[in-house]
Structures are given as C-alpha cells and as structure tokens.
C-alpha cells in the first residue's frame, strides 16, 4: 500500500480520538450547565432529552471509525514491514566487496502484452515465469538465492563479463529480459560517465566529420552519397539510426536508415525558405516525427536523385543500413555511434540554451523556468513527445483560480498599504510607521507568491505535450546542469529529484561551476 494511504489512516485515527475527547468535554460542560440552570420549562426538558438520545448514538460511530482506522494503520504498517524485509533479502547484492542496490527484482505476473506503440502482437497472453525459466548469474563463491521448494533454476552461471544478475526469455517475442543493478550503483555511474565522455570526444572532431560528409555529397559512388546524407540528418536533426526489423514481429517504426519514399517530400520553396525537406514518419514507440527543415542545396539535389524511379514503399537509402553506417562511424572515432551524435547534440544544445536564456539577476523560479525551456529545446530536437495528461485542463483551471485569488489578495494588500501610508503621514508616530513596514512586507510576499504561480502556469502550459524526463535522464550530461546550479545558486533539488540525485551522484560530487561540456 502507498504511504499516502498510511498517512490518511493515521490522520483518521487521530481525528476519531479527537472527536471522542470533544464529545466527553461537551458532556461535562452540559452537565455543569444543567446544575446551574434548574429553572426550565417542561418543553425545554423534553427537547433536551430528545437531543441527548441522538447524541448517545454518536460515540458508537466515533468508536467504530477509530477502531477501523487503527486496524487499517496496523495493516498498512505490517504490509510496509513485509516489503522492507523482502527488499533487504532480495534487493541488494555484493559486487567487488561493495553492497549495491539491485534494480527492479520483481518479475512481472502473467497478463496481456501491450508492447510499444502500435504493436502487432498487442493483446497476446504473457505466461507466468517459473523458476525453471530463470538463469542466475553470480560468482562461484557466492551464496545465490534458493529456488522455491520442489523447483530448481534453469541454470546458475558465473559470467563476469556481463553486468546482469538474472535473465529469462519471454514468450511473446522471444526476447531476453534482465534484472540488473540499480541506476545509482557504481558500475552504472561509470557507464554513464563513459557515455558522456565519448560525446565530449566527439565535440573535438565533429567539425572534421562534418567537412568529410560534405565532401562525400559529391562522391561518384551512390552508397557514399547516401551514407553522407544520412549522417547529415543524424547530425542536424538528431534522428535515430533505425534498425532492421522482421515484418509482423514489431510495430512499423522507422529511423534514418530505414526511411521510405512515402516518408519524405521535397519543396524547392516553402514558407519563404529554399530547399525544404518535409519528414513525416512513425518514430520510436510509434510517436509521429513531423518536421519541415531547410537543408543545403547539395543535400536537396542528392535527395532528388535518391527518389528517382522509386515507389512509395521503396527505401530512400537503398544502399545503406545501420551496420554499414555504424562501421563507418567506428572508423571515424572509436566508440562512435548514431546515439553518440544524439547525446552530443542534446548536451551541447542544453549548454548553449542555458547561456542564452539565463540571467544571474533572475530569481530562483525564473531560473528554473529558463532551465525547463532549455530542456524543452532538447526534447523537441530529440522528438520526445507525450500525450497531454487527462487532468491537464482541470489542473490548469485550478491553477488559474489560485492566480485570480492571489491577484485579489494583492489588490487588497496594496489598498491597505496605501491607507497605512496615509495614516502614517497624518499621525507621524512610531506605531503607524511599523504598520506601513508590515503592509509593505505583505505586498512583497503576495507579489512573490503570485509570480511563482504565474511562472508555474507558463511552465505547465509549455510542457503540455513535451516529455522532459527522457532527455534529462539519458541524453543530457548531468555535469552541465550541476555546474549551472552551482554557478547561479539554484538548489540541485529543484532540477533533480531524490532518485535522479542518487543516479547522478558521481556528477554532483565531481563537478564545479566552471565545467564546460
């Protein structure tokens, strides 16, 4: 059960107890009043007796509520204790003599398969995972969990070249599922650091790579031209490379290398711009990617050449796939992939946007709004979209109501300040001067509260269809955010929540305010 339910039950128990005390206090009070006021009429006494009979039922209700709340509190607290015992038994492991937290160690129960996006196998039944399906990976001298009585694990292996602890094969797609260490673990932190350091290495040679693919646009070989144009799209638009997929096995989603003729339209002129490419295709998780972008003339001419004599379902880059592209990227730089380009472009965009949007004179809410706008620019670049929350309109209405109420409070506070100033001018005493100072502080406090609410409303409206979390956790070097916080005096808690701070503890500890990506 959730901690909210536990708190609610505790609150109800306290309220029930409070009602009991108030009732008995009222009884004592009425008895005292009865002793001092004996001279009452017969109808008055009859009316009081009728009221007393009604009140006799009240303690029973209160006792029931109090008892029920105490039972609920005991149930939730015992449930919480059970979860804590399970966490302590199965939620940790020892790696290299360090106690590390394991990620999600609970296996999914059987149910209907959802899949990502418009998946063709949606609705199929996921069968129950049994001990005979499970592979345990641990060191030879470790004590691994025992299988339930009457069962055994599929295998217990000792592979120190991988980081997963448990694996099994699911029945829908035949893919292998893993249980791994928590994102806050040391080995995950090292991998994150290496990922962002690879992107920083790309920064040093990116101009040389760009010069090379521009030169390749004029190559006599069609495969080299296609590779160069695809790399231009990955660099400029932060497109995913796109993997080859078995038809009917996964949703029809595409990336750069798997674009088809039907996904692209060319406009020599559009909306006052020359050489416009219109891209419209289902990206990862079947999220629509739609963009109109002006490209260089040589890219436009090459795209016209690639489209010649092709049907709508034909591949745009028919002489290119992700294997060929990644092999070429490895030749350009060790460890370079299309995802490194996305990480580089996302991080460098965040750093540039923060410099442009943030002022040291801004207050904390305005700085946070600037950060979210910079993060939003990255999310738009990476096409991190979401459907508007179902409660969006209601929450915005409630927020606007708070803003309107705060404006009324501010108007009333200003009138009170004006009246206090008039009294101080007339009376010229110490008391009236203090009243003016008090009213000034009240106006300032309400003004700050109103400003925070208005910033919150602006931020919420702008983020209605943008998912900021994906880029923040996976593509943005956290050292950029930490350095920005330290330089401008923004609490790190305003940018990263507790779980995210644990994940990026390595960045928080090692970064100073002068860090540059």
Coordinates of C-alpha atoms in Angstrom, one line a residue:
X1 CA 0.0 0.0 0.0
X2 CA 1.1 3.6 -0.6
X3 CA 2.5 5.9 2.1
X4 CA -0.4 8.2 1.3
X5 CA -2.9 5.6 2.4
X6 CA -0.9 5.0 5.6
X7 CA -0.8 8.8 6.4
X8 CA -4.6 9.0 5.7
X9 CA -5.4 6.2 8.0
X10 CA -3.2 7.7 10.8
X11 CA -4.9 11.0 10.3
X12 CA -8.4 9.4 10.5
X13 CA -7.4 7.6 13.7
X14 CA -6.2 10.9 15.3
X15 CA -9.5 12.6 14.2
X16 CA -11.6 9.8 15.7
X17 CA -9.7 10.1 19.0
X18 CA -10.1 13.9 18.9
X19 CA -13.9 13.6 18.3
X20 CA -14.2 11.3 21.4
X21 CA -12.4 13.9 23.6
X22 CA -14.5 16.8 22.3
X23 CA -17.7 14.7 22.9
X24 CA -16.9 13.9 26.5
X25 CA -15.8 17.5 27.1
X26 CA -19.2 18.6 25.8
X27 CA -21.0 16.2 28.1
X28 CA -19.2 17.6 31.1
X29 CA -20.0 21.1 30.0
X30 CA -23.7 20.4 29.6
X31 CA -23.9 18.7 33.0
X32 CA -22.3 21.7 34.6
X33 CA -24.8 24.0 32.8
X34 CA -27.6 21.7 34.0
X35 CA -26.6 22.1 37.6
X36 CA -26.6 25.9 37.4
X37 CA -29.8 26.3 35.4
X38 CA -32.6 24.3 37.1
X39 CA -35.5 26.6 36.3
X40 CA -36.5 25.3 32.9
X41 CA -39.9 24.6 31.3
X42 CA -41.2 21.2 30.6
X43 CA -41.0 21.5 26.8
X44 CA -37.3 22.6 27.1
X45 CA -36.5 19.5 29.1
X46 CA -38.3 17.2 26.6
X47 CA -36.3 18.8 23.8
X48 CA -33.0 18.4 25.6
X49 CA -33.8 14.7 26.3
X50 CA -34.5 14.1 22.6
X51 CA -31.2 15.7 21.7
X52 CA -29.4 13.6 24.3
X53 CA -30.8 10.4 22.8
X54 CA -29.4 11.4 19.4
X55 CA -26.1 12.2 20.8
X56 CA -25.9 8.8 22.6
X57 CA -25.5 7.2 19.1
X58 CA -22.5 9.5 18.3
X59 CA -19.9 7.7 20.5
X60 CA -20.7 4.4 18.8
X61 CA -20.0 5.8 15.4
X62 CA -16.8 7.5 16.6
X63 CA -15.6 4.3 18.3
X64 CA -16.2 2.4 15.1
X65 CA -14.3 4.9 13.0
X66 CA -11.4 5.0 15.5
X67 CA -11.3 1.2 15.6
X68 CA -11.4 0.8 11.8
X69 CA -8.7 3.4 11.3
X70 CA -6.4 1.7 13.8
X71 CA -6.9 -1.7 12.0
X72 CA -6.1 0.0 8.7
X73 CA -3.0 1.6 10.2
X74 CA -1.8 -1.8 11.5
X75 CA -2.5 -3.5 8.2
X76 CA -0.6 -0.8 6.2
X77 CA 2.3 -0.7 8.6
X78 CA 2.7 -4.5 8.6
X79 CA 2.5 -4.5 4.8
X80 CA 5.2 -1.9 4.7
X81 CA 7.4 -4.0 7.1
X82 CA 6.9 -7.0 4.9
X83 CA 8.1 -5.1 1.8
X84 CA 11.1 -3.8 3.7
X85 CA 12.0 -7.4 4.7
X86 CA 11.7 -8.5 1.1
X87 CA 13.9 -5.6 0.0
X88 CA 16.6 -6.4 2.5
X89 CA 16.6 -10.1 1.4
X90 CA 16.4 -9.7 -2.4
X91 CA 17.1 -6.1 -3.2
X92 CA 20.9 -6.0 -2.6
X93 CA 24.0 -7.8 -3.8
X94 CA 27.7 -7.6 -3.1
X95 CA 29.9 -6.6 -6.1
X96 CA 33.6 -6.1 -5.7
X97 CA 33.1 -6.0 -1.9
X98 CA 30.6 -3.2 -2.2
X99 CA 26.9 -3.6 -1.2
X100 CA 24.9 -2.5 -4.2
X101 CA 21.2 -1.9 -4.7
X102 CA 19.5 -4.1 -7.3
X103 CA 17.0 -2.6 -9.8
X104 CA 13.5 -4.0 -10.1
X105 CA 13.9 -7.5 -8.7
X106 CA 10.2 -8.4 -9.1
X107 CA 9.2 -10.4 -12.2
X108 CA 6.1 -9.4 -14.0
X109 CA 3.0 -11.5 -13.4
X110 CA 1.1 -13.1 -16.3
X111 CA -1.0 -10.7 -18.2
X112 CA -1.9 -9.2 -21.6
X113 CA 1.1 -7.9 -23.7
X114 CA 0.9 -4.2 -24.5
X115 CA 4.1 -3.5 -26.4
X116 CA 5.4 -0.2 -27.5
X117 CA 3.4 1.9 -29.9
X118 CA 1.0 0.2 -32.4
X119 CA 2.5 -3.3 -31.8
X120 CA 1.1 -6.1 -34.0
X121 CA 1.3 -8.6 -31.1
X122 CA -0.7 -6.4 -28.7
X123 CA -3.2 -8.4 -26.6
X124 CA -1.3 -11.7 -26.6
X125 CA -1.0 -13.5 -23.2
X126 CA 2.3 -13.3 -21.3
X127 CA 2.7 -16.6 -19.5
X128 CA 3.9 -16.9 -15.9
X129 CA 7.6 -17.0 -15.4
X130 CA 8.6 -20.1 -13.4
X131 CA 11.9 -21.0 -11.6
X132 CA 12.8 -23.4 -14.4
X133 CA 12.9 -20.3 -16.8
X134 CA 15.4 -18.4 -14.7
X135 CA 19.1 -18.1 -15.2
X136 CA 21.1 -16.8 -12.1
X137 CA 24.5 -15.1 -12.8
X138 CA 26.8 -14.8 -9.8
X139 CA 30.4 -15.5 -8.7
X140 CA 31.4 -19.1 -7.9
X141 CA 32.0 -18.4 -4.2
X142 CA 28.7 -16.5 -3.6
X143 CA 25.5 -17.7 -2.0
X144 CA 22.7 -17.3 -4.5
X145 CA 19.0 -17.3 -3.7
X146 CA 17.5 -20.8 -3.4
X147 CA 14.7 -21.8 -5.7
X148 CA 11.3 -22.4 -4.1
X149 CA 10.7 -25.9 -2.7
X150 CA 10.2 -28.5 -5.3
X151 CA 11.6 -26.4 -8.1
X152 CA 15.1 -25.6 -9.5
X153 CA 16.6 -22.8 -11.5
X154 CA 17.2 -23.3 -15.2
X155 CA 20.9 -22.5 -14.8
X156 CA 23.3 -20.9 -12.4
X157 CA 26.2 -19.5 -14.3
X158 CA 29.3 -17.5 -13.4
X159 CA 29.9 -15.0 -16.2
X160 CA 32.0 -12.0 -15.0
X161 CA 31.9 -10.3 -18.5
X162 CA 28.3 -9.1 -18.2
X163 CA 26.5 -7.0 -15.6
X164 CA 23.1 -8.7 -15.4
X165 CA 22.2 -10.8 -12.4
X166 CA 19.1 -12.7 -13.6
X167 CA 17.7 -13.4 -17.1
X168 CA 14.8 -15.2 -18.7
X169 CA 13.2 -15.4 -22.1
X170 CA 9.7 -14.1 -22.5
X171 CA 7.2 -15.9 -24.7
X172 CA 5.8 -13.2 -26.9
X173 CA 8.8 -12.0 -28.9
X174 CA 11.4 -14.4 -27.6
X175 CA 13.5 -11.6 -26.2
X176 CA 15.7 -11.9 -23.2
X177 CA 14.8 -9.9 -20.1
X178 CA 17.3 -9.0 -17.4
X179 CA 17.5 -7.9 -13.8
X180 CA 20.4 -5.6 -13.3
X181 CA 21.9 -3.2 -10.8
X182 CA 20.1 0.0 -9.7
X183 CA 20.9 3.1 -11.8
X184 CA 22.5 4.6 -8.6
X185 CA 25.1 1.8 -8.5
X186 CA 28.8 2.4 -9.0
X187 CA 29.0 0.4 -12.3
X188 CA 26.0 2.2 -13.8
X189 CA 27.6 5.5 -12.8
X190 CA 30.8 4.6 -14.5
X191 CA 28.9 3.7 -17.7
X192 CA 27.1 7.0 -17.7
X193 CA 30.4 8.9 -17.2
X194 CA 32.0 6.9 -20.1
X195 CA 28.9 7.7 -22.3
X196 CA 29.2 11.4 -21.8
X197 CA 33.0 11.4 -22.1
X198 CA 32.6 9.7 -25.5
X199 CA 30.2 12.6 -26.6
X200 CA 32.8 15.1 -25.4
X201 CA 35.4 13.4 -27.5
X202 CA 33.1 13.8 -30.5
X203 CA 33.0 17.5 -29.8
X204 CA 36.7 17.8 -30.6
X205 CA 36.4 16.2 -34.0
X206 CA 32.8 16.9 -35.1
X207 CA 33.9 19.8 -37.5
X208 CA 36.3 17.4 -39.2
X209 CA 33.5 14.8 -39.6
X210 CA 31.1 17.4 -41.0
X211 CA 33.7 18.6 -43.5
X212 CA 34.2 15.0 -44.6
X213 CA 30.5 14.2 -45.1
X214 CA 30.0 17.4 -47.0
X215 CA 32.8 16.4 -49.3
X216 CA 31.2 12.9 -49.7
X217 CA 28.0 14.5 -51.1
X218 CA 29.8 14.9 -54.4
X219 CA 31.2 11.3 -54.4
X220 CA 30.8 9.3 -57.6
X221 CA 29.6 6.3 -55.6
X222 CA 25.9 6.3 -54.7
X223 CA 26.5 4.4 -51.5
X224 CA 28.9 7.0 -50.2
X225 CA 26.5 9.8 -51.1
X226 CA 23.6 8.1 -49.3
X227 CA 25.8 7.5 -46.2
X228 CA 26.9 11.1 -46.2
X229 CA 23.3 12.4 -46.5
X230 CA 22.1 10.0 -43.7
X231 CA 24.9 11.2 -41.5
X232 CA 23.9 14.8 -42.1
X233 CA 20.3 14.0 -41.0
X234 CA 21.6 12.2 -37.9
X235 CA 23.8 15.2 -37.0
X236 CA 21.5 18.0 -37.9
X237 CA 18.1 16.5 -36.8
X238 CA 19.3 14.1 -34.1
X239 CA 17.5 11.2 -35.8
X240 CA 17.9 7.7 -34.6
X241 CA 19.7 5.3 -36.9
X242 CA 16.8 2.9 -37.3
X243 CA 17.2 -0.9 -37.0
X244 CA 16.2 -3.6 -39.5
X245 CA 13.0 -5.4 -38.2
X246 CA 11.2 -8.5 -39.1
X247 CA 7.8 -7.8 -40.7
X248 CA 4.9 -8.6 -38.4
X249 CA 7.1 -9.0 -35.3
X250 CA 7.3 -5.4 -34.2
X251 CA 5.5 -2.1 -34.9
X252 CA 6.2 -0.4 -38.2
X253 CA 8.6 2.3 -36.8
X254 CA 11.5 3.7 -38.8
X255 CA 14.7 5.7 -38.3
X256 CA 17.1 7.5 -40.6
X257 CA 18.5 4.4 -42.4
X258 CA 15.0 2.8 -42.8
X259 CA 13.2 5.8 -44.2
X260 CA 11.0 5.1 -47.2
X261 CA 9.9 7.3 -50.1
X262 CA 6.5 7.8 -48.6
X263 CA 8.1 9.5 -45.5
X264 CA 9.7 12.4 -47.3
X265 CA 8.6 15.3 -49.5
X266 CA 10.8 17.8 -51.2
X267 CA 9.9 21.5 -51.7
X268 CA 12.2 23.8 -53.7
X269 CA 10.5 26.7 -51.9
X270 CA 8.1 26.7 -48.9
X271 CA 7.1 29.3 -46.4
X272 CA 9.8 31.7 -47.7
X273 CA 12.6 29.1 -47.4
X274 CA 14.6 27.4 -50.1
X275 CA 15.2 23.6 -50.3
X276 CA 12.8 22.4 -47.7
X277 CA 12.6 18.8 -46.7
X278 CA 9.3 17.6 -45.1
X279 CA 9.7 14.5 -43.0
X280 CA 6.7 12.6 -41.7
X281 CA 7.1 9.1 -40.2
X282 CA 6.4 6.9 -37.1
X283 CA 9.4 7.0 -34.9
X284 CA 10.3 5.0 -31.7
X285 CA 7.2 3.9 -29.8
X286 CA 5.1 4.8 -32.9
X287 CA 5.4 8.5 -31.9
X288 CA 5.0 10.6 -35.0
X289 CA 8.0 12.6 -36.2
X290 CA 7.0 15.6 -38.3
X291 CA 9.4 18.3 -39.3
X292 CA 10.0 20.8 -42.1
X293 CA 13.6 21.8 -42.3
X294 CA 15.6 23.8 -44.8
X295 CA 18.7 21.9 -46.0
X296 CA 21.8 22.7 -48.0
X297 CA 21.4 22.7 -51.8
X298 CA 23.7 19.7 -52.4
X299 CA 21.6 17.6 -49.9
X300 CA 18.4 18.6 -51.6
X301 CA 19.8 17.6 -55.1
X302 CA 21.0 14.3 -53.7
X303 CA 17.6 13.5 -52.2
X304 CA 16.0 14.2 -55.6
X305 CA 18.5 11.7 -57.1
X306 CA 17.7 9.1 -54.4
X307 CA 13.9 9.4 -55.1
X308 CA 14.2 8.8 -58.9
X309 CA 12.3 5.8 -60.2
X310 CA 11.1 4.6 -56.8
X311 CA 7.7 3.6 -55.4
X312 CA 6.2 4.8 -52.1
X313 CA 7.3 1.7 -50.2
X314 CA 10.9 1.7 -51.5
X315 CA 13.8 2.6 -49.2
X316 CA 15.1 6.1 -49.5
X317 CA 18.6 4.9 -48.7
X318 CA 18.5 1.6 -50.6
X319 CA 22.3 1.1 -50.4
X320 CA 22.7 1.8 -46.7
X321 CA 21.8 0.0 -43.4
X322 CA 22.7 0.6 -39.7
X323 CA 25.5 -2.0 -39.9
X324 CA 27.2 -0.1 -42.7
X325 CA 26.7 3.2 -41.1
X326 CA 28.0 2.1 -37.7
X327 CA 31.0 0.5 -39.2
X328 CA 31.8 3.8 -40.9
X329 CA 31.3 5.8 -37.7
X330 CA 33.7 3.4 -35.9
X331 CA 36.3 4.3 -38.5
X332 CA 35.8 8.0 -37.8
X333 CA 36.2 7.6 -34.0
X334 CA 36.4 4.7 -31.6
X335 CA 33.1 4.1 -29.9
X336 CA 31.2 6.5 -32.2
X337 CA 27.5 5.5 -32.9
X338 CA 24.4 7.4 -34.1
X339 CA 23.3 7.6 -30.4
X340 CA 26.6 9.4 -29.5
X341 CA 25.6 12.1 -32.0
X342 CA 22.2 12.4 -30.2
X343 CA 23.9 12.7 -26.9
X344 CA 26.4 15.3 -28.2
X345 CA 23.7 17.4 -29.9
X346 CA 21.4 17.2 -26.9
X347 CA 24.1 18.2 -24.4
X348 CA 25.6 21.0 -26.5
X349 CA 22.1 22.4 -27.2
X350 CA 21.3 22.5 -23.4
X351 CA 24.6 24.3 -22.6
X352 CA 24.0 26.9 -25.4
X353 CA 20.4 27.4 -24.4
X354 CA 21.2 27.9 -20.7
X355 CA 23.7 30.6 -21.6
X356 CA 21.2 32.4 -23.8
X357 CA 18.2 32.1 -21.6
X358 CA 19.5 32.5 -18.1
X359 CA 20.4 35.8 -16.3
X360 CA 22.2 35.9 -13.0
X361 CA 19.7 38.7 -12.0
X362 CA 16.7 36.4 -12.2
X363 CA 15.1 34.9 -9.1
X364 CA 15.0 31.1 -8.5
X365 CA 11.6 30.5 -10.1
X366 CA 12.6 32.4 -13.3
X367 CA 15.9 30.5 -13.5
X368 CA 14.1 27.2 -13.2
X369 CA 11.7 28.3 -16.0
X370 CA 14.8 29.1 -18.1
X371 CA 16.2 25.7 -17.4
X372 CA 13.0 24.0 -18.4
X373 CA 12.9 26.0 -21.6
X374 CA 16.4 24.9 -22.4
X375 CA 15.5 21.3 -21.6
X376 CA 12.4 21.7 -23.8
X377 CA 14.5 22.8 -26.8
X378 CA 16.4 19.5 -26.4
X379 CA 13.2 17.4 -26.1
X380 CA 11.9 19.0 -29.3
X381 CA 15.2 18.3 -31.1
X382 CA 15.0 14.6 -30.0
X383 CA 11.3 14.3 -30.6
X384 CA 10.4 13.4 -27.0
X385 CA 6.7 13.9 -27.1
X386 CA 3.8 12.8 -24.9
X387 CA 0.0 13.0 -24.9
X388 CA -1.4 15.8 -22.8
X389 CA -2.3 14.5 -19.3
X390 CA -6.0 13.7 -18.8
X391 CA -6.2 16.0 -15.9
X392 CA -4.4 18.9 -17.6
X393 CA -7.4 21.1 -18.2
X394 CA -8.7 20.7 -14.7
X395 CA -5.3 21.3 -13.1
X396 CA -4.8 24.4 -15.2
X397 CA -8.2 25.7 -14.2
X398 CA -7.4 25.2 -10.5
X399 CA -4.1 26.9 -11.0
X400 CA -5.8 29.9 -12.7
X401 CA -8.3 30.1 -9.9
X402 CA -5.4 30.4 -7.4
X403 CA -3.8 33.1 -9.6
X404 CA -7.1 35.1 -9.6
X405 CA -7.4 34.8 -5.9
X406 CA -3.8 35.8 -5.3
X407 CA -4.4 38.9 -7.6
X408 CA -7.4 39.9 -5.4
X409 CA -5.2 39.5 -2.3
X410 CA -2.5 41.6 -3.8
X411 CA -5.0 44.3 -4.8
X412 CA -6.4 44.4 -1.2
X413 CA -2.9 44.4 0.3
X414 CA -2.0 47.4 -1.9
X415 CA -5.1 49.3 -0.7
X416 CA -4.2 48.5 2.9
X417 CA -0.7 49.8 2.3
X418 CA -2.0 53.0 0.8
X419 CA -4.3 53.6 3.7
X420 CA -1.4 52.8 6.2
X421 CA 0.8 55.4 4.4
X422 CA -2.0 58.0 4.7
X423 CA -2.4 57.3 8.4
X424 CA 1.4 57.5 9.0
X425 CA 1.5 60.8 7.2
X426 CA -1.2 62.2 9.4
X427 CA -0.3 60.7 12.8
X428 CA 3.5 60.7 12.4
X429 CA 4.0 58.2 15.2
X430 CA 6.1 55.0 15.6
X431 CA 3.1 52.7 15.5
X432 CA 1.9 53.9 12.2
X433 CA 5.4 53.6 10.7
X434 CA 5.6 50.0 11.8
X435 CA 2.2 49.4 10.3
X436 CA 3.5 50.7 6.9
X437 CA 6.5 48.4 7.0
X438 CA 4.3 45.4 7.8
X439 CA 2.0 46.2 4.9
X440 CA 5.0 46.6 2.6
X441 CA 6.3 43.2 3.5
X442 CA 2.8 41.7 3.0
X443 CA 2.6 43.2 -0.5
X444 CA 6.1 41.9 -1.4
X445 CA 5.3 38.4 -0.1
X446 CA 2.0 38.2 -2.0
X447 CA 3.7 39.6 -5.2
X448 CA 6.3 36.8 -5.0
X449 CA 3.7 34.2 -4.5
X450 CA 1.7 35.5 -7.5
X451 CA 4.9 35.5 -9.6
X452 CA 5.6 31.9 -8.7
X453 CA 2.1 30.8 -9.6
X454 CA 2.3 32.6 -13.0
X455 CA 5.7 31.0 -13.7
X456 CA 4.3 27.6 -12.8
X457 CA 1.3 28.2 -15.2
X458 CA 3.5 29.2 -18.0
X459 CA 5.8 26.2 -17.5
X460 CA 3.0 23.8 -17.3
X461 CA 1.3 25.1 -20.5
X462 CA 4.6 24.9 -22.4
X463 CA 5.3 21.4 -21.3
X464 CA 1.8 20.1 -22.1
X465 CA 3.0 17.8 -25.0
X466 CA 6.7 17.6 -24.3
X467 CA 8.4 14.9 -22.2
X468 CA 11.4 16.5 -20.4
X469 CA 12.4 13.4 -18.4
X470 CA 13.8 11.2 -21.2
X471 CA 16.4 13.7 -22.4
X472 CA 17.3 14.7 -18.8
X473 CA 18.0 11.1 -17.8
X474 CA 19.5 9.7 -20.9
X475 CA 20.9 12.4 -23.3
X476 CA 22.0 15.4 -21.2
X477 CA 25.4 15.3 -19.4
X478 CA 24.3 15.9 -15.8
X479 CA 27.5 17.9 -15.2
X480 CA 26.1 20.7 -17.3
X481 CA 23.1 21.0 -15.0
X482 CA 25.1 20.7 -11.8
X483 CA 27.6 23.4 -12.9
X484 CA 24.7 25.7 -13.9
X485 CA 23.1 25.2 -10.4
X486 CA 26.3 25.9 -8.6
X487 CA 27.2 28.9 -10.7
X488 CA 23.7 30.6 -10.3
X489 CA 22.9 29.4 -6.8
X490 CA 20.0 27.2 -7.8
X491 CA 19.4 24.3 -5.3
X492 CA 20.1 21.0 -7.1
X493 CA 16.8 19.6 -5.6
X494 CA 14.9 22.0 -7.9
X495 CA 16.4 20.2 -11.0
X496 CA 16.8 16.6 -9.9
X497 CA 14.6 14.6 -7.6
X498 CA 15.9 12.2 -4.9
X499 CA 16.2 9.2 -7.3
X500 CA 17.9 11.3 -10.0
X501 CA 20.3 12.7 -7.5
X502 CA 21.3 9.2 -6.5
X503 CA 21.7 8.2 -10.1
X504 CA 23.9 11.3 -10.8
X505 CA 25.8 11.4 -7.5
X506 CA 29.1 11.0 -9.4
X507 CA 28.4 14.2 -11.4
X508 CA 27.3 16.2 -8.3
X509 CA 30.4 15.2 -6.4
X510 CA 33.0 15.9 -9.2
X511 CA 31.6 19.0 -11.0
X512 CA 32.5 22.6 -10.2
X513 CA 30.7 25.7 -11.6
X514 CA 33.3 26.2 -14.4
X515 CA 32.5 22.9 -16.1
X516 CA 32.2 23.1 -19.9
X517 CA 30.8 20.2 -22.0

